[in-house]
Coordinates of C-alpha atoms in Angstrom, one line a residue:
Chain A
A266 CA 132.1 111.4 159.5
Q267 CA 133.5 108.3 161.0
K268 CA 131.7 107.2 164.2
I269 CA 134.6 105.2 165.5
T270 CA 138.2 106.0 164.8
Q271 CA 141.2 103.9 165.6
T272 CA 144.3 105.7 164.5
Q273 CA 146.8 103.0 165.0
P274 CA 146.8 100.4 162.2
G275 CA 149.5 98.3 163.8
M276 CA 151.6 98.2 166.9
F277 CA 154.5 96.2 168.3
V278 CA 154.7 95.6 172.0
Q279 CA 157.2 93.8 174.1
E280 CA 156.0 90.8 176.1
K281 CA 155.1 91.7 179.6
E282 CA 154.8 95.4 178.8
A283 CA 151.6 97.4 178.7
V284 CA 150.0 98.7 175.5
T285 CA 147.4 101.4 174.9
L286 CA 145.1 101.2 171.9
D287 CA 143.4 104.4 170.9
C288 CA 139.7 104.8 170.1
T289 CA 137.7 107.9 169.6
Y290 CA 134.0 108.1 168.8
D291 CA 131.4 110.4 167.6
T292 CA 127.8 110.4 168.7
S293 CA 125.1 112.9 169.7
D294 CA 123.1 110.2 171.6
P295 CA 123.5 110.6 175.4
S296 CA 123.1 106.9 175.9
Y297 CA 125.7 104.7 174.2
G298 CA 128.0 101.8 174.9
L299 CA 131.5 101.2 173.9
F300 CA 133.0 97.7 173.4
W301 CA 136.4 96.3 172.7
Y302 CA 136.8 93.0 170.8
K303 CA 139.8 90.9 170.1
Q304 CA 139.9 89.0 166.8
P305 CA 142.6 86.4 166.4
S306 CA 143.5 84.9 163.0
S307 CA 140.7 82.4 163.4
G308 CA 138.2 85.2 162.9
E309 CA 136.2 84.8 166.1
M310 CA 135.2 87.9 167.9
I311 CA 136.2 87.8 171.5
F312 CA 134.5 90.4 173.8
L313 CA 137.0 92.1 176.1
I314 CA 135.4 95.0 177.9
Y315 CA 132.4 97.3 178.0
Q316 CA 131.9 100.9 179.0
G317 CA 128.5 102.5 179.3
S318 CA 128.1 106.2 178.7
Y319 CA 126.7 106.7 182.2
D320 CA 129.2 104.6 183.9
Q321 CA 131.0 106.7 186.5
Q322 CA 134.1 104.5 186.7
N323 CA 136.4 103.2 184.1
A324 CA 135.8 99.6 183.2
T325 CA 138.3 96.9 184.1
E326 CA 138.3 93.2 183.2
G327 CA 141.4 91.3 184.3
R328 CA 144.4 92.6 182.3
Y329 CA 142.1 94.9 180.3
S330 CA 141.1 98.4 181.4
L331 CA 139.3 101.1 179.5
N332 CA 140.4 104.7 179.8
F333 CA 137.1 106.5 179.3
Q334 CA 137.3 110.2 178.7
K335 CA 133.8 111.2 178.0
A336 CA 134.4 114.9 177.3
R337 CA 137.1 114.0 174.8
K338 CA 135.0 111.1 173.4
S339 CA 137.8 108.6 173.7
A340 CA 137.8 105.1 175.0
N341 CA 141.3 103.7 174.9
L342 CA 142.0 100.1 175.8
V343 CA 144.9 99.3 178.0
I344 CA 146.3 95.8 178.0
S345 CA 148.7 95.2 180.9
A346 CA 151.4 92.6 181.1
S347 CA 151.2 91.7 177.4
Q348 CA 151.3 88.0 176.5
L349 CA 152.2 86.4 173.2
G350 CA 148.6 85.2 172.9
D351 CA 147.5 88.9 172.8
S352 CA 148.7 89.1 169.3
A353 CA 145.6 89.8 167.3
M354 CA 143.4 92.5 165.7
Y355 CA 141.6 94.7 168.2
F356 CA 138.4 96.5 167.4
C357 CA 136.6 99.3 169.2
A358 CA 132.8 99.4 168.6
M359 CA 129.9 101.6 169.7
R360 CA 126.3 101.0 170.3
E361 CA 124.2 104.1 170.1
G362 CA 121.1 104.1 172.3
P363 CA 120.4 102.4 175.6
P364 CA 121.2 98.7 176.2
G365 CA 118.5 96.3 175.1
A366 CA 116.7 98.7 172.7
A367 CA 115.6 96.8 169.7
G368 CA 117.8 97.0 166.7
N369 CA 120.8 98.7 168.3
K370 CA 123.6 97.8 166.0
L371 CA 127.4 97.9 166.6
T372 CA 129.6 100.2 164.6
F373 CA 133.2 99.2 164.4
G374 CA 136.4 101.1 164.1
G375 CA 139.1 100.2 161.6
G376 CA 141.0 98.0 164.0
T377 CA 144.5 97.9 165.4
R378 CA 146.8 94.9 164.8
V379 CA 148.9 94.1 167.8
L380 CA 152.0 92.0 167.6
V381 CA 153.6 91.0 170.9
K382 CA 157.3 90.3 170.7
P383 CA 159.0 87.8 172.9
Chain B
G675 CA 125.9 82.7 178.3
A676 CA 124.3 83.3 174.9
V677 CA 125.7 81.2 172.0
V678 CA 125.3 81.7 168.3
S679 CA 126.2 78.8 166.1
Q680 CA 127.2 79.7 162.5
H681 CA 127.5 77.3 159.7
P682 CA 129.4 76.6 157.5
S683 CA 132.7 77.8 158.8
R684 CA 134.3 77.6 155.4
V685 CA 132.8 77.3 151.9
I686 CA 134.2 77.3 148.4
C687 CA 131.7 77.7 145.6
K688 CA 131.8 78.2 141.9
S689 CA 131.0 81.6 140.4
G690 CA 127.3 81.9 139.6
T691 CA 126.1 79.6 142.3
S692 CA 124.3 80.5 145.6
V693 CA 125.5 79.9 149.1
K694 CA 123.5 79.8 152.3
I695 CA 124.9 80.7 155.7
E696 CA 123.0 79.9 158.8
C697 CA 123.1 81.5 162.3
R698 CA 121.3 79.8 165.1
S699 CA 120.9 81.2 168.6
L700 CA 121.2 78.1 170.8
D701 CA 120.1 79.3 174.2
F702 CA 118.2 82.5 173.6
Q703 CA 115.8 84.0 171.3
A704 CA 117.4 86.4 168.8
T705 CA 114.8 88.9 167.8
T706 CA 117.4 90.8 165.8
M707 CA 120.4 89.4 164.0
F708 CA 123.1 91.5 162.5
W709 CA 125.1 90.4 159.5
Y710 CA 128.6 91.7 158.9
R711 CA 131.1 91.3 156.1
Q712 CA 134.8 91.6 156.6
F713 CA 137.4 91.8 153.8
P714 CA 141.0 90.8 154.6
K715 CA 142.8 93.3 156.8
Q716 CA 139.6 95.4 157.1
S717 CA 137.0 96.0 159.7
L718 CA 133.5 94.5 160.1
M719 CA 131.0 96.3 157.9
L720 CA 127.3 95.9 158.7
M721 CA 125.4 94.6 155.8
A722 CA 121.9 94.2 157.2
T723 CA 119.8 93.9 160.2
S724 CA 117.6 90.9 160.3
N725 CA 114.3 91.1 162.2
E726 CA 112.3 88.0 163.1
G727 CA 109.1 87.8 161.0
S728 CA 109.8 90.9 158.9
K729 CA 112.0 92.1 156.1
A730 CA 115.6 92.8 156.7
T731 CA 117.0 96.3 156.8
Y732 CA 119.9 96.7 154.5
E733 CA 122.7 99.2 154.8
Q734 CA 123.4 101.6 152.0
G735 CA 125.2 100.1 149.1
V736 CA 124.3 96.5 150.0
E737 CA 122.3 94.8 147.3
K738 CA 119.3 93.2 148.9
D739 CA 118.6 91.0 145.9
K740 CA 122.1 89.6 146.1
F741 CA 122.2 89.1 149.8
L742 CA 119.0 87.5 150.8
I743 CA 118.2 87.4 154.5
N744 CA 115.6 85.3 156.1
H745 CA 114.7 85.4 159.8
A746 CA 111.7 83.0 159.9
S747 CA 112.1 82.1 163.6
L748 CA 113.5 83.6 166.8
T749 CA 116.4 81.2 166.7
L750 CA 117.4 81.1 163.0
S751 CA 118.6 83.7 160.5
T752 CA 120.1 82.9 157.2
L753 CA 122.1 84.8 154.6
T754 CA 122.1 83.6 151.1
V755 CA 124.6 85.0 148.7
T756 CA 123.0 84.6 145.3
S757 CA 124.9 84.3 142.0
A758 CA 128.2 84.6 143.9
H759 CA 131.2 86.1 142.2
P760 CA 134.8 86.2 143.2
E761 CA 134.4 89.8 144.6
D762 CA 131.9 88.3 147.1
S763 CA 134.7 86.3 148.6
S764 CA 134.9 87.5 152.2
F765 CA 134.4 86.6 155.9
Y766 CA 130.7 86.8 156.9
I767 CA 129.8 86.9 160.5
C768 CA 126.5 87.3 162.4
S769 CA 125.8 88.8 165.8
A770 CA 122.9 89.2 168.1
S771 CA 122.2 91.1 171.3
S772 CA 120.9 89.3 174.2
S773 CA 119.7 90.0 177.7
R774 CA 121.7 86.9 178.8
V775 CA 124.9 88.8 178.0
K776 CA 126.0 91.4 180.5
N777 CA 125.0 94.9 179.4
Y778 CA 122.9 93.5 176.6
G779 CA 126.2 92.7 174.9
Y780 CA 126.5 91.1 171.6
T781 CA 127.4 87.5 170.9
F782 CA 128.9 86.6 167.6
G783 CA 128.9 83.5 165.4
S784 CA 132.2 82.0 164.6
G785 CA 132.1 83.4 161.0
T786 CA 132.0 81.9 157.5
R787 CA 134.9 82.3 155.1
L788 CA 133.5 82.3 151.6
T789 CA 135.7 81.8 148.6
V790 CA 134.2 82.1 145.2
V791 CA 136.2 80.5 142.4

């Protein structure tokens, strides 16, 4: 079974509008972390936002917010006020196990390509 | 913050030759380095987990004799693609977790685009 699922292969969004990128995950570990990364065409992985499994509040980082619904095992990324520079691939990823534990790897979803239209 | 330097950023090699990719943690000690491969328009797939001073742990389906990983020090991990073939052409990227990153987040190298001709 897929551990991280991103069901939207590609999306168009109008500049200045908000966009929600879906991510669902599957784990039996009570301690885990969810990450969102942006990958522009250059290939670099840019960290956007993090949500820990025990965090009570939804994470926010500037224009990025994470809609964490633990019971549904979903961690959707919301980008508000889209900008042309937001056009990129976006990946949801999960770390199973507590932060800092040796060898904890990241598992990535398939990604969503976002294209912001002027 | 934690920085991982990855070199080369691009390499073109002839089929049958070997290519070495380096990842250096510049301002922290990376006990573990993760190596990913990414084909065009696809996601990052973990190839192996590199542990300082011990053998790497390879993911299922990854040929350990083809993708040699060395992690001889806490700041340097290398991936050598041996006897490269065109199907090995891909984007390779390394990553490490660090206490210097909030929530023990992961810092990534800038990636290496390998083209085998």
